[in-house]
mmCIF file of C-alpha atoms in Angstrom:
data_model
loop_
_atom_site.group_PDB
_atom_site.id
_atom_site.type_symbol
_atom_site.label_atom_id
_atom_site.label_comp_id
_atom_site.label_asym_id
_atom_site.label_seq_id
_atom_site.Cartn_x
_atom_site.Cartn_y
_atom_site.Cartn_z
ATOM 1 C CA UNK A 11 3.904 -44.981 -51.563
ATOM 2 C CA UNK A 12 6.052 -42.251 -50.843
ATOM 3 C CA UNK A 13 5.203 -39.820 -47.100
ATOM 4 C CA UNK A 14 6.117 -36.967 -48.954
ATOM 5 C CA UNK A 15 5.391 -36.403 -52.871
ATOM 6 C CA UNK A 16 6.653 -33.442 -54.901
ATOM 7 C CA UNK A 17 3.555 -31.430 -54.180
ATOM 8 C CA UNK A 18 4.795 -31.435 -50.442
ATOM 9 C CA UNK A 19 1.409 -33.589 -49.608
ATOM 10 C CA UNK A 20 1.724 -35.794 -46.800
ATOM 11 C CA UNK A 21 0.974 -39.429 -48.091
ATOM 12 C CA UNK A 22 -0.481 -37.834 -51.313
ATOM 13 C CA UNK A 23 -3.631 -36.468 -49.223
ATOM 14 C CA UNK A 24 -3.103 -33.291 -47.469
ATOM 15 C CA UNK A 25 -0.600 -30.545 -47.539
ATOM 16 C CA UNK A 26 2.503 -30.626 -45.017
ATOM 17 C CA UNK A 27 1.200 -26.321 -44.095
ATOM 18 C CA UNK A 28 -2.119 -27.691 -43.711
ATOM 19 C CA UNK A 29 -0.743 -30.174 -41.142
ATOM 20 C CA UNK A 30 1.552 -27.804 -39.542
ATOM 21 C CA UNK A 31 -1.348 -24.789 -39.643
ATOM 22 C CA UNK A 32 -3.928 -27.662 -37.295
ATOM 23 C CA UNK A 33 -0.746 -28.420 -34.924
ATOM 24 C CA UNK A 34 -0.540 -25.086 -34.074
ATOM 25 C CA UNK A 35 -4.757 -24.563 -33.683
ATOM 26 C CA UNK A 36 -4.511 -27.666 -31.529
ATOM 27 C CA UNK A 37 -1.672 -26.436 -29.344
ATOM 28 C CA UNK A 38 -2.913 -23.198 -28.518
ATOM 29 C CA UNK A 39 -6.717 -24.954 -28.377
ATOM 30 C CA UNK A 40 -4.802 -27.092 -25.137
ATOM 31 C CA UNK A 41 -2.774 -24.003 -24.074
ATOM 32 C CA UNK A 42 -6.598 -21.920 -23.316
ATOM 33 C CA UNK A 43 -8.349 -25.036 -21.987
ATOM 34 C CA UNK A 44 -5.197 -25.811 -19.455
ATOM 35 C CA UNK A 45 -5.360 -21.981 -18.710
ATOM 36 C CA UNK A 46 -8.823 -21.681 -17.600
ATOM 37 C CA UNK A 47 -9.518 -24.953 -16.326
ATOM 38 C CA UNK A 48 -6.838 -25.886 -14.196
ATOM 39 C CA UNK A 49 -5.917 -25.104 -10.388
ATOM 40 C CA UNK A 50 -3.986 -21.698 -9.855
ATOM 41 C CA UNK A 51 -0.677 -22.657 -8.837
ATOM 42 C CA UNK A 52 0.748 -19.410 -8.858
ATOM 43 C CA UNK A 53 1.970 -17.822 -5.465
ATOM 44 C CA UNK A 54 0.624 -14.786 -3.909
ATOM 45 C CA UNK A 55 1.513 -12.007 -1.297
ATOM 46 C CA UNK A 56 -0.149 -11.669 1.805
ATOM 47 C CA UNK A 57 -0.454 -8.766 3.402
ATOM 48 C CA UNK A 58 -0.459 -8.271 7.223
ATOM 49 C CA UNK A 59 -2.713 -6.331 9.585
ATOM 50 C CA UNK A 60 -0.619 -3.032 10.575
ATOM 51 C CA UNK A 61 -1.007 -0.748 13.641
ATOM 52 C CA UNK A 62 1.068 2.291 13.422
ATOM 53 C CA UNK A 63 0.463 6.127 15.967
ATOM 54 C CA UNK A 64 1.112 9.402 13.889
ATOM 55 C CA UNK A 65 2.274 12.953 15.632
ATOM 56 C CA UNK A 66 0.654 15.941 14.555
ATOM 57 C CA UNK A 67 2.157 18.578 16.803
ATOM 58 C CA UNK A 68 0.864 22.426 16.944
ATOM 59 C CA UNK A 69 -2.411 21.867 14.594
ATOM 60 C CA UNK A 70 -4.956 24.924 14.897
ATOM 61 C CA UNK A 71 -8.585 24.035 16.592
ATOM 62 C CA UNK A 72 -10.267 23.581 13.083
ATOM 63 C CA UNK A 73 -8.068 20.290 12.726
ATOM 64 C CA UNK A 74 -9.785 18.822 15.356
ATOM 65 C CA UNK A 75 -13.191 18.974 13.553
ATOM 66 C CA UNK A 76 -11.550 17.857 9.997
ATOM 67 C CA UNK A 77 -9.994 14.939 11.258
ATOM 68 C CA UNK A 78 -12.357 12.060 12.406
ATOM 69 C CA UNK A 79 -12.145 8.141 13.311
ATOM 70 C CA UNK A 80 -12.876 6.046 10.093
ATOM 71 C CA UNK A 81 -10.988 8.494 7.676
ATOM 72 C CA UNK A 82 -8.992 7.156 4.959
ATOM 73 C CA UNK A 83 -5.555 8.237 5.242
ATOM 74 C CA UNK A 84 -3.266 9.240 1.642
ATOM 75 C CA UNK A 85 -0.563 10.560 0.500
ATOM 76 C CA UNK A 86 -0.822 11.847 -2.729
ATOM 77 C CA UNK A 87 2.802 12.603 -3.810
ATOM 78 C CA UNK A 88 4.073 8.989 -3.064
ATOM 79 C CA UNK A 89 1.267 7.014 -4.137
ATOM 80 C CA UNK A 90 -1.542 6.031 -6.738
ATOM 81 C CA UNK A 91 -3.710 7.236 -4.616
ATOM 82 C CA UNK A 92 -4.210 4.221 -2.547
ATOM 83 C CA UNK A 93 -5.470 4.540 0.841
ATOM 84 C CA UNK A 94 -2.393 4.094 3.761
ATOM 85 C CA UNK A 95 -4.835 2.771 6.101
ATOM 86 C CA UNK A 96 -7.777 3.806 8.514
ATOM 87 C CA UNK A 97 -7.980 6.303 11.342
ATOM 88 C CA UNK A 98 -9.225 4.104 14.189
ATOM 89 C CA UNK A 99 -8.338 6.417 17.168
ATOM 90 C CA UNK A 100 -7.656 9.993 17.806
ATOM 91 C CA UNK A 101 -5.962 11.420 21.145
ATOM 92 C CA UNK A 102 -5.799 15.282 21.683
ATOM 93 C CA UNK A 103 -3.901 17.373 23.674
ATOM 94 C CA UNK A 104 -2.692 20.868 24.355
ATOM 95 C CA UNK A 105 0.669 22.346 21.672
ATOM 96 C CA UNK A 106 3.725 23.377 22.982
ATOM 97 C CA UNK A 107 6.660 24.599 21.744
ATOM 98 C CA UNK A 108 10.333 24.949 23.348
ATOM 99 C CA UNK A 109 11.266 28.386 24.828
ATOM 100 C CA UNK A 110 12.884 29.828 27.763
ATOM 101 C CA UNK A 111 11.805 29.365 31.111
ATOM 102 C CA UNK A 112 11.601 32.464 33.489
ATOM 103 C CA UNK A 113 14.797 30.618 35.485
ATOM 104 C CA UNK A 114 16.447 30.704 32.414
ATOM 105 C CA UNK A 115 16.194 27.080 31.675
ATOM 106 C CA UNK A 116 14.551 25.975 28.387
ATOM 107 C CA UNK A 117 11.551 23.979 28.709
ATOM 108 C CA UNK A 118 8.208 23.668 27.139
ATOM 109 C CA UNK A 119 5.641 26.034 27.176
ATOM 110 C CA UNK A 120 2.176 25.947 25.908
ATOM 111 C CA UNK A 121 1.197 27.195 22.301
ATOM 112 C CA UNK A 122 -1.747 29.157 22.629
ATOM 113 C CA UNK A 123 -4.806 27.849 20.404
ATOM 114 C CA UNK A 124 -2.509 24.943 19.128
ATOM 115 C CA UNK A 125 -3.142 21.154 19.380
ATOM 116 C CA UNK A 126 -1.485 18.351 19.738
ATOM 117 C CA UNK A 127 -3.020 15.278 17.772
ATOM 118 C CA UNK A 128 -1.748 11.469 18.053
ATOM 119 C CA UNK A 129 -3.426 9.511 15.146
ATOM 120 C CA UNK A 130 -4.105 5.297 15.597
ATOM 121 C CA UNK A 131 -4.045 4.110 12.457
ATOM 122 C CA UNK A 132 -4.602 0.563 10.808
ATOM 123 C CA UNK A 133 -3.610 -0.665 7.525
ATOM 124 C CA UNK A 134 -2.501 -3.122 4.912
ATOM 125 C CA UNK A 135 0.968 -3.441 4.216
ATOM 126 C CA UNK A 136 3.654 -6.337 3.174
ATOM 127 C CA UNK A 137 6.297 -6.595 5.506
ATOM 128 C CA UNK A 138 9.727 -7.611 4.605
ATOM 129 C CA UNK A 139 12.176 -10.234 6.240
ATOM 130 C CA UNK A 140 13.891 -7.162 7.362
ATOM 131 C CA UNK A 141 10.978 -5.826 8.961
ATOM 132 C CA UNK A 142 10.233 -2.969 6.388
ATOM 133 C CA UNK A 143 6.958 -1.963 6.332
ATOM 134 C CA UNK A 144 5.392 -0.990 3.093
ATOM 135 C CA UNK A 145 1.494 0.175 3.148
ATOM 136 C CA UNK A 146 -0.591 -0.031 0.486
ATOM 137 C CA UNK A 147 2.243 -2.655 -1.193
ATOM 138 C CA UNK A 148 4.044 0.533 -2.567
ATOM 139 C CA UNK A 149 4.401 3.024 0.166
ATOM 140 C CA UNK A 150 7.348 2.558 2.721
ATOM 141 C CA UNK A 151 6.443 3.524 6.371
ATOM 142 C CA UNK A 152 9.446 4.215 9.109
ATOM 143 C CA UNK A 153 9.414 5.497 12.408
ATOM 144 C CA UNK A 154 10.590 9.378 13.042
ATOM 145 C CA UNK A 155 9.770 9.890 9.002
ATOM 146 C CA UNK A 156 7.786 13.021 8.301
ATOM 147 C CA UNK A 157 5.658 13.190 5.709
ATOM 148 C CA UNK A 158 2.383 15.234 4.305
ATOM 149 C CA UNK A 159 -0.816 13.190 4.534
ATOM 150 C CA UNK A 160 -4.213 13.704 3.441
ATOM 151 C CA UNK A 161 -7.890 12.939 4.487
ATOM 152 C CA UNK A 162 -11.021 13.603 3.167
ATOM 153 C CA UNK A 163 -11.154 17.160 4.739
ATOM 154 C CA UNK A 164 -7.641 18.031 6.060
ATOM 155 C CA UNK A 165 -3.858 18.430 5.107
ATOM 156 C CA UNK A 166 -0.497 18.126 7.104
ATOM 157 C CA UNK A 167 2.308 16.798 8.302
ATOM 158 C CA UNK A 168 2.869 14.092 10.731
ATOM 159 C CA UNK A 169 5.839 12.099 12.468
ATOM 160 C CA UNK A 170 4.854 8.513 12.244
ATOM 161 C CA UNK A 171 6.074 7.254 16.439
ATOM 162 C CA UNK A 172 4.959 3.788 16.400
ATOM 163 C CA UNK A 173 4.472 0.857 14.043
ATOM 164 C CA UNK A 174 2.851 -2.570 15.359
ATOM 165 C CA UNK A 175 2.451 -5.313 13.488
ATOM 166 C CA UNK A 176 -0.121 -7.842 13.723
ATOM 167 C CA UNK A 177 1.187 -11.085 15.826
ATOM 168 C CA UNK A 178 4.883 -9.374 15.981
ATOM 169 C CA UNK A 179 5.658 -9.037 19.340
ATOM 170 C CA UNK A 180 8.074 -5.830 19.537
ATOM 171 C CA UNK A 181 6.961 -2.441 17.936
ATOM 172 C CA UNK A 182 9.305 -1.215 15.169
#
Protein backbone atom coordinates (compact mmCIF):
# COMPACT_ATOMS: atom_id res chain seq x y z
CA UNK A 1 0.00 0.00 0.00
CA UNK A 2 1.20 3.13 -1.14
CA UNK A 3 1.33 6.57 1.83
CA UNK A 4 0.34 8.67 -0.82
CA UNK A 5 -2.18 7.64 -3.79
CA UNK A 6 -3.00 9.84 -6.78
CA UNK A 7 -5.93 11.41 -5.02
CA UNK A 8 -3.25 12.97 -2.60
CA UNK A 9 -5.00 10.71 0.34
CA UNK A 10 -2.77 9.76 2.98
CA UNK A 11 -2.76 5.83 3.13
CA UNK A 12 -5.92 5.88 0.88
CA UNK A 13 -8.09 7.34 3.94
CA UNK A 14 -7.93 10.97 4.39
CA UNK A 15 -6.78 13.90 2.41
CA UNK A 16 -3.05 15.27 2.88
CA UNK A 17 -5.16 19.32 3.35
CA UNK A 18 -7.31 17.63 5.70
CA UNK A 19 -4.21 16.52 7.66
CA UNK A 20 -2.38 19.67 7.24
CA UNK A 21 -5.84 21.89 7.99
CA UNK A 22 -6.01 19.66 11.92
CA UNK A 23 -2.06 20.38 12.38
CA UNK A 24 -2.62 23.77 12.22
CA UNK A 25 -6.15 23.66 14.63
CA UNK A 26 -3.97 21.64 16.97
CA UNK A 27 -1.04 24.05 17.01
CA UNK A 28 -2.79 27.10 17.60
CA UNK A 29 -5.32 24.88 20.10
CA UNK A 30 -1.59 24.43 22.25
CA UNK A 31 -0.46 27.99 21.37
CA UNK A 32 -4.01 29.51 23.52
CA UNK A 33 -3.85 26.83 26.23
CA UNK A 34 0.15 27.58 26.84
CA UNK A 35 -0.93 31.33 26.67
CA UNK A 36 -3.43 31.41 29.33
CA UNK A 37 -2.37 28.75 31.48
CA UNK A 38 1.11 29.13 32.04
CA UNK A 39 3.30 31.38 34.51
CA UNK A 40 4.01 35.03 33.18
CA UNK A 41 7.54 35.10 32.50
CA UNK A 42 7.65 38.31 31.01
CA UNK A 43 9.63 41.20 32.80
CA UNK A 44 8.18 44.31 34.10
CA UNK A 45 9.15 47.96 35.16
CA UNK A 46 9.01 49.10 38.50
CA UNK A 47 8.50 52.28 39.32
CA UNK A 48 10.01 54.12 42.35
CA UNK A 49 8.52 56.35 45.04
CA UNK A 50 9.61 60.10 44.01
CA UNK A 51 9.88 63.23 46.22
CA UNK A 52 10.51 66.30 44.27
CA UNK A 53 9.85 70.63 45.82
CA UNK A 54 8.39 72.99 43.03
CA UNK A 55 8.95 77.07 43.06
CA UNK A 56 6.13 79.14 42.34
CA UNK A 57 7.50 82.63 42.81
CA UNK A 58 5.21 85.98 42.74
CA UNK A 59 1.63 84.05 42.64
CA UNK A 60 -1.38 86.52 43.53
CA UNK A 61 -3.37 85.69 47.02
CA UNK A 62 -6.16 83.71 45.11
CA UNK A 63 -3.39 80.95 44.41
CA UNK A 64 -3.19 80.26 47.80
CA UNK A 65 -6.87 79.15 48.07
CA UNK A 66 -6.69 77.13 44.54
CA UNK A 67 -3.87 75.18 45.42
CA UNK A 68 -4.39 72.55 48.25
CA UNK A 69 -2.51 69.32 49.76
CA UNK A 70 -3.84 66.11 47.97
CA UNK A 71 -4.14 67.81 44.44
CA UNK A 72 -3.22 65.95 41.47
CA UNK A 73 -0.59 67.64 39.66
CA UNK A 74 -0.59 67.65 35.28
CA UNK A 75 0.73 68.92 32.63
CA UNK A 76 -1.33 68.89 29.82
CA UNK A 77 0.97 69.82 26.87
CA UNK A 78 3.55 67.00 27.63
CA UNK A 79 1.39 64.31 28.66
CA UNK A 80 -1.77 61.98 28.21
CA UNK A 81 -3.05 63.48 30.82
CA UNK A 82 -1.55 61.38 33.46
CA UNK A 83 -1.22 62.68 36.83
CA UNK A 84 2.77 63.86 37.73
CA UNK A 85 2.20 63.07 41.23
CA UNK A 86 0.46 64.38 44.51
CA UNK A 87 0.71 67.65 46.38
CA UNK A 88 1.65 66.45 49.87
CA UNK A 89 2.93 69.80 51.34
CA UNK A 90 2.59 73.42 50.70
CA UNK A 91 5.00 76.23 52.24
CA UNK A 92 4.09 79.99 51.72
CA UNK A 93 5.86 82.96 51.90
CA UNK A 94 6.01 86.61 51.04
CA UNK A 95 7.15 87.58 46.75
CA UNK A 96 9.93 89.53 45.99
CA UNK A 97 11.44 90.71 43.17
CA UNK A 98 15.09 92.25 42.49
CA UNK A 99 15.38 96.09 42.45
CA UNK A 100 17.54 98.76 43.69
CA UNK A 101 18.27 99.36 47.11
CA UNK A 102 18.11 103.02 48.48
CA UNK A 103 22.27 102.60 48.86
CA UNK A 104 22.27 101.86 45.46
CA UNK A 105 22.94 98.23 45.80
CA UNK A 106 20.49 95.74 44.20
CA UNK A 107 18.78 93.51 46.48
CA UNK A 108 15.41 92.08 47.01
CA UNK A 109 12.50 93.81 47.84
CA UNK A 110 9.07 92.67 48.63
CA UNK A 111 6.26 92.34 45.89
CA UNK A 112 3.29 93.75 47.26
CA UNK A 113 0.20 91.21 47.32
CA UNK A 114 2.52 88.49 45.73
CA UNK A 115 3.35 85.00 47.12
CA UNK A 116 5.82 82.85 47.18
CA UNK A 117 4.70 79.06 47.06
CA UNK A 118 7.15 75.89 47.48
CA UNK A 119 5.12 72.75 46.41
CA UNK A 120 6.15 68.94 48.09
CA UNK A 121 5.21 66.73 45.74
CA UNK A 122 5.20 62.78 45.47
CA UNK A 123 4.99 60.65 42.53
CA UNK A 124 5.58 57.64 40.36
CA UNK A 125 8.28 57.70 38.05
CA UNK A 126 11.02 55.14 36.44
CA UNK A 127 14.34 56.20 37.03
CA UNK A 128 17.15 55.54 34.73
CA UNK A 129 20.78 54.16 35.39
CA UNK A 130 21.68 57.67 34.72
CA UNK A 131 19.51 58.97 37.26
CA UNK A 132 16.81 60.53 34.89
CA UNK A 133 13.72 60.86 36.33
CA UNK A 134 10.67 60.31 34.26
CA UNK A 135 7.05 60.72 36.08
CA UNK A 136 4.21 59.21 35.02
CA UNK A 137 6.71 56.69 32.75
CA UNK A 138 6.55 59.43 29.96
CA UNK A 139 7.22 62.76 31.46
CA UNK A 140 10.96 63.76 32.13
CA UNK A 141 11.49 65.81 35.39
CA UNK A 142 14.97 67.96 35.92
CA UNK A 143 15.97 70.32 38.36
CA UNK A 144 15.94 74.30 37.39
CA UNK A 145 13.31 73.17 34.38
CA UNK A 146 10.31 75.44 34.13
CA UNK A 147 7.34 74.29 33.08
CA UNK A 148 3.31 75.09 33.17
CA UNK A 149 1.42 72.74 35.49
CA UNK A 150 -2.07 72.23 36.25
CA UNK A 151 -4.43 71.27 39.20
CA UNK A 152 -7.84 70.86 39.60
CA UNK A 153 -8.44 74.66 40.16
CA UNK A 154 -5.22 76.54 39.22
CA UNK A 155 -2.61 77.22 36.37
CA UNK A 156 1.17 78.25 36.32
CA UNK A 157 4.48 77.95 36.14
CA UNK A 158 6.92 76.45 38.46
CA UNK A 159 10.82 75.77 38.79
CA UNK A 160 11.09 72.23 39.92
CA UNK A 161 14.37 72.80 43.02
CA UNK A 162 14.57 69.42 44.35
CA UNK A 163 14.10 65.80 43.33
CA UNK A 164 14.46 62.85 46.03
CA UNK A 165 14.21 59.59 45.32
CA UNK A 166 13.00 56.92 47.43
CA UNK A 167 16.10 54.93 49.20
CA UNK A 168 18.68 57.20 47.01
CA UNK A 169 20.69 58.85 49.30
CA UNK A 170 21.73 62.28 47.47
CA UNK A 171 18.98 64.62 45.98
CA UNK A 172 19.31 65.15 42.20
Amino acid sequence: MKILDRDGRLFGKISIIDVIVILVVVALAAAVYLKNHMPHTGTTVATTQVVYQMQLENQPEYMLSAIQEGDQLFDEDRTTNGSLGTIVDIQVSDGTYAGELDNGTYGDLPAEGCYNILLTLEGEALVGADGSVALNRVYDLGVNSNRSFVTKYASFVGRVVDIQISGADNAQ
